[in-house]
Coordinates of C-alpha atoms in Angstrom, one line a residue:
M141 CA -0.1 0.0 0.0
K142 CA 1.0 3.3 -0.4
G143 CA 2.9 5.1 2.0
E144 CA 3.8 2.2 4.2
R145 CA 7.5 0.9 4.3
S146 CA 8.5 -2.7 4.1
E147 CA 10.1 -4.3 6.6
G148 CA 13.6 -4.2 5.0
Q149 CA 13.3 -0.4 4.9
S150 CA 12.3 -0.2 8.1
I151 CA 15.7 -1.8 9.4
S152 CA 17.8 0.2 6.8
S153 CA 16.3 3.7 8.2
E154 CA 16.6 2.7 11.6
K155 CA 20.7 1.8 10.8
L156 CA 20.9 5.2 9.5
E157 CA 19.2 6.7 12.4
R158 CA 21.7 4.8 14.6
E159 CA 24.8 6.0 12.5
D160 CA 23.1 9.7 12.7
E161 CA 23.3 9.4 16.4
R162 CA 26.5 8.0 16.9
A163 CA 28.2 11.0 14.5
I164 CA 26.4 13.4 16.3
G165 CA 27.8 11.8 19.8
D166 CA 31.3 11.9 18.3
Q167 CA 30.9 15.4 17.5
V168 CA 29.8 16.5 21.1
L169 CA 32.8 14.3 22.5
A170 CA 35.0 16.3 20.0
A171 CA 33.8 19.6 21.0
L172 CA 34.2 18.7 24.7
D173 CA 37.9 17.5 23.9
V174 CA 38.6 21.1 22.3
M175 CA 36.8 22.7 25.7
E176 CA 39.4 20.5 28.0
E177 CA 42.5 21.2 26.0
K178 CA 41.6 25.1 26.1
I179 CA 40.8 24.8 29.9
E180 CA 44.1 23.1 30.3
R181 CA 46.1 25.6 28.2
A182 CA 44.1 28.4 30.1
P183 CA 46.7 31.1 32.1
T184 CA 47.1 30.3 35.7
D185 CA 45.7 33.7 37.1
W186 CA 43.1 36.4 36.3
K187 CA 46.2 38.8 35.0
A188 CA 47.4 36.6 32.8
E189 CA 44.0 36.0 31.8
V190 CA 43.6 39.4 30.7
Q191 CA 47.1 39.6 29.0
Y192 CA 45.8 36.4 26.6
W193 CA 42.5 37.9 25.7
S194 CA 43.7 41.5 25.0
R195 CA 46.5 39.5 22.5
E196 CA 43.7 37.7 21.3
Y197 CA 41.8 41.1 20.4
N198 CA 44.7 42.4 19.1
D199 CA 45.3 39.9 16.5
T200 CA 42.0 40.3 15.4
E201 CA 42.2 43.9 14.5
E202 CA 45.6 43.0 12.6
Q203 CA 43.7 40.3 10.7
F204 CA 40.8 42.7 10.4
A205 CA 43.3 45.6 9.0
R206 CA 45.0 43.5 6.5
Y207 CA 41.5 42.2 5.0
N208 CA 40.3 45.9 5.1
K209 CA 43.3 47.3 3.1
Q210 CA 42.5 45.0 0.0
M211 CA 38.9 46.1 -0.2
P212 CA 37.9 48.4 -2.8
A213 CA 37.0 51.8 -1.8
D214 CA 33.2 51.6 -2.1
K215 CA 33.3 48.4 0.1
A216 CA 30.5 49.7 2.5
S217 CA 28.1 48.8 -0.4
H218 CA 29.0 45.4 -1.0
E219 CA 27.1 42.7 0.8
D220 CA 30.3 40.3 1.4
Y221 CA 32.1 43.1 3.2
R222 CA 29.5 43.9 5.6
T223 CA 28.8 40.1 6.4
T224 CA 32.8 39.9 6.7
L225 CA 32.8 42.9 9.1
A226 CA 29.9 41.4 11.0
K227 CA 32.0 38.4 12.0
Y228 CA 35.3 40.1 12.9
E229 CA 33.2 42.5 15.1
E230 CA 31.5 39.3 16.9
D231 CA 35.0 37.7 17.1
I232 CA 36.5 40.8 18.7
A233 CA 33.3 41.3 21.0
Y234 CA 34.1 37.9 22.2
D235 CA 37.7 38.4 22.9
W236 CA 36.8 41.8 24.7
Q237 CA 33.9 40.3 26.8
R238 CA 36.6 37.8 27.9
A239 CA 39.0 40.4 28.4
E240 CA 36.6 42.9 30.8
A241 CA 35.6 40.0 32.7
A242 CA 39.1 38.7 33.6
T243 CA 40.2 42.5 34.3
N244 CA 37.1 42.4 36.7
K245 CA 38.9 39.5 38.7
A246 CA 42.2 40.7 38.4
M247 CA 41.7 44.1 39.9
S248 CA 39.0 42.7 42.6
E249 CA 42.4 40.6 43.6
Q250 CA 44.8 43.0 43.7
L251 CA 46.6 41.4 40.8
I252 CA 46.3 44.7 38.7
R253 CA 46.0 47.9 41.1
S254 CA 45.6 51.1 38.9
P255 CA 44.9 52.0 35.2
Y256 CA 48.6 52.4 34.6
E257 CA 49.1 48.8 35.0
L258 CA 45.9 48.1 33.5
A259 CA 46.9 49.9 30.1
D260 CA 50.0 48.0 30.4
T261 CA 48.8 44.6 30.9
Q262 CA 46.3 45.1 28.0
G263 CA 48.6 46.8 25.5
L264 CA 46.0 47.9 23.3
G265 CA 46.4 49.9 20.2
V266 CA 48.4 47.5 17.6
V267 CA 46.9 49.0 14.6
E268 CA 45.6 52.9 13.8
P269 CA 43.0 53.7 14.9
H270 CA 41.1 54.2 11.6
E271 CA 41.8 50.7 10.7
T272 CA 40.3 49.2 13.6
V273 CA 37.1 47.1 14.0
E274 CA 35.0 49.8 15.8
A275 CA 35.9 52.3 13.4
A276 CA 34.4 50.2 10.1
T277 CA 31.4 49.1 12.1
G278 CA 30.2 52.5 11.6
I279 CA 28.6 51.6 8.6
F280 CA 26.3 49.9 10.7
Y281 CA 25.1 53.0 12.9
E282 CA 21.9 53.8 11.1
E283 CA 20.5 50.4 11.1
R284 CA 21.4 50.0 14.7
M285 CA 19.9 53.4 15.4
A286 CA 17.0 52.3 13.8
E287 CA 16.6 49.2 15.6
L288 CA 17.1 51.0 19.0
N289 CA 14.9 53.7 18.5
S290 CA 12.0 51.4 17.5
R291 CA 12.5 49.5 21.2
V292 CA 12.6 52.8 22.7
T293 CA 9.4 54.3 20.9
A294 CA 7.7 50.9 21.3
T295 CA 8.2 51.4 25.2
D296 CA 5.2 52.7 27.5
P297 CA 6.1 56.7 27.6
T298 CA 7.7 58.0 30.6
E299 CA 10.2 60.5 31.6
E300 CA 13.1 58.1 31.4
T301 CA 12.2 57.2 27.7
A302 CA 11.7 60.7 26.5
A303 CA 14.9 61.5 27.9
E304 CA 16.7 58.3 26.0
Q305 CA 14.8 59.4 22.9
Q306 CA 16.4 62.8 23.6
L307 CA 19.6 61.5 23.7
M308 CA 19.7 59.4 21.0
R309 CA 18.6 62.9 18.8
Q310 CA 21.8 64.4 20.5
T311 CA 24.5 62.5 18.2
W312 CA 25.0 64.2 15.4
R313 CA 24.8 67.4 17.1
K314 CA 27.5 66.4 19.8
V315 CA 30.0 65.3 16.5
M316 CA 29.2 68.6 14.8
D317 CA 30.3 70.3 18.3
Y318 CA 33.6 68.7 18.0
V319 CA 34.0 69.3 14.3
E320 CA 33.2 73.3 14.9
A321 CA 35.9 73.0 17.9
S322 CA 38.4 71.7 16.0
T323 CA 37.9 73.9 13.0
D324 CA 37.2 77.3 14.7
Y325 CA 40.7 78.5 13.6
D326 CA 40.2 82.2 14.7
F327 CA 39.5 81.1 18.3
L328 CA 42.5 78.9 17.8
H329 CA 44.6 82.1 16.7
M330 CA 43.2 84.6 19.6
D331 CA 43.2 82.0 22.7
Y332 CA 45.5 78.4 21.6
D333 CA 45.0 77.3 25.0
A334 CA 41.1 78.1 25.4
Y335 CA 40.7 76.3 21.8
Q336 CA 42.4 73.3 23.1
Q337 CA 40.1 72.5 26.0
T338 CA 37.2 73.6 24.0
R339 CA 38.0 70.9 21.6
R340 CA 39.0 68.2 24.0
T341 CA 35.8 69.0 25.9
C342 CA 33.7 68.3 22.9
H343 CA 35.9 65.5 22.2
N344 CA 34.7 64.1 25.5
N345 CA 31.2 64.4 25.0
M346 CA 31.4 62.4 21.6
I347 CA 32.9 60.1 23.5
R348 CA 30.8 59.9 26.5
Q349 CA 27.6 59.9 23.7
L350 CA 28.6 56.5 22.0
N351 CA 29.2 54.9 25.4
A352 CA 25.7 56.0 26.5
L353 CA 24.1 54.6 23.0
N354 CA 26.1 51.3 23.8
L355 CA 24.6 51.3 27.3
L356 CA 21.1 52.1 26.1
A357 CA 21.4 49.8 23.1
E358 CA 22.2 46.9 26.1
K359 CA 19.4 48.0 28.3
Y360 CA 16.6 47.2 25.3
G361 CA 18.4 44.3 23.9
T362 CA 19.3 45.5 20.4
T363 CA 22.9 45.5 19.1
R364 CA 25.8 47.5 20.2
F365 CA 27.1 50.1 18.6
T366 CA 30.6 49.1 18.9
P367 CA 32.0 46.0 20.9
R368 CA 33.6 48.1 23.6
N369 CA 33.3 51.3 25.6
F370 CA 36.1 53.9 25.1
M371 CA 38.1 56.3 27.3
T372 CA 38.2 59.8 27.7
N373 CA 40.9 62.3 28.6
D374 CA 39.5 64.0 31.5
F375 CA 41.0 61.8 34.4
S376 CA 43.8 62.5 36.7
Y377 CA 47.1 61.7 34.9
D378 CA 50.3 61.5 36.5
S379 CA 53.2 60.9 33.6
R380 CA 55.4 59.4 36.4
R381 CA 53.4 56.3 37.2
D382 CA 52.7 55.8 33.9
R383 CA 55.5 53.4 32.7
G384 CA 56.4 53.6 28.5
G385 CA 53.2 56.1 28.2
R386 CA 51.1 53.0 28.0
L387 CA 48.0 54.9 29.0
N388 CA 48.5 58.2 27.7
R389 CA 48.5 56.1 24.6
R390 CA 45.6 54.2 25.4
A391 CA 43.8 56.8 25.9
N392 CA 44.8 58.7 22.6
Y393 CA 43.8 55.4 20.7
D394 CA 40.3 55.3 22.2
R395 CA 39.8 59.1 21.5
E396 CA 41.0 58.8 17.8
T397 CA 38.7 55.5 17.4
V398 CA 35.8 56.9 18.3
L399 CA 36.7 59.9 16.2
A400 CA 37.0 57.4 13.3
Y401 CA 34.0 55.6 14.0
F402 CA 31.9 59.0 13.4
Q403 CA 33.7 60.0 10.7
T404 CA 32.6 56.8 9.2
V405 CA 29.2 57.4 10.0
F406 CA 29.3 61.1 9.4
Q407 CA 31.3 61.1 6.3
K408 CA 29.7 63.8 4.0
D409 CA 29.4 66.2 7.2
F410 CA 33.4 65.6 8.0
N411 CA 34.0 66.0 4.5
L412 CA 31.9 69.2 4.1
A413 CA 33.7 70.8 7.2
D414 CA 37.5 69.6 5.8
K415 CA 36.2 71.7 2.8
K416 CA 35.0 74.8 4.9
A417 CA 38.2 74.6 7.0
A418 CA 40.4 74.7 4.1
K419 CA 39.0 77.8 2.4
L420 CA 38.9 79.3 6.0
S421 CA 42.8 78.5 6.2
Q422 CA 43.3 79.7 2.6
G423 CA 41.0 83.2 3.5
L424 CA 43.7 83.6 6.8
Q425 CA 46.5 83.1 5.0
S426 CA 45.5 86.1 2.2
G427 CA 44.1 88.3 4.9
M428 CA 40.5 87.3 4.1
T429 CA 37.7 86.7 6.4
Y430 CA 34.9 84.3 5.3
Y431 CA 32.0 83.9 7.6
D432 CA 29.6 81.6 5.1

């Protein structure tokens, strides 16, 4: 009868099922063996764990930088590039999560005692800031912002959600504040120290904005804008405690990476600002002033 299996067919099917089960079992055992090997190779203390996962993080950055240099100028429009970048981001996010977890343990056990020692232990910054995975992920900004905004607006409106929506709307303004402060050459010539302080403040505000967006994405269960958060440069700094200048370099690395990220996000705005700055510089050199 149609649909019925013969005894031979039934036995054959059962045999295949048993073989599939054995194959799956072998795969599970093999995976467990790999995990055991990783555990055996794991560093013996939390500070060594920080170093290990930080090296993994740096290795991923170097691999991505080499890959990125081979891509065409219009790479952001290629689906293959976007897919590959997402995989690199997932990889580096895992490395950073493990490094952060180990860092928290190492600091709680006094194996790492200060930001200076932490920067020296992690040793981040093996590629140029504009070559980082974080800088490249700016191409995902619009879709991630849309996803986050959708989650926030779908929540019952409260003073808190209204403040969160306001925070999201401030991103472009915070970035442009930095751009305008950086290209205010009249101010630069009038008061160099005040110019530098204003530019630094705007840069820190831009960093805090990106960190705040990441925390908001975590709260609403959407994709973070970057795998990690970044340092500002308004902390108390003692160069005598900074062995080899590692903390200073780390702070610079973070600031410039955030700048590179937003240059990716708002490329047209940065290009326009560069053109205006060049025009203004020409005018200053010739003794003319442009107000447009």
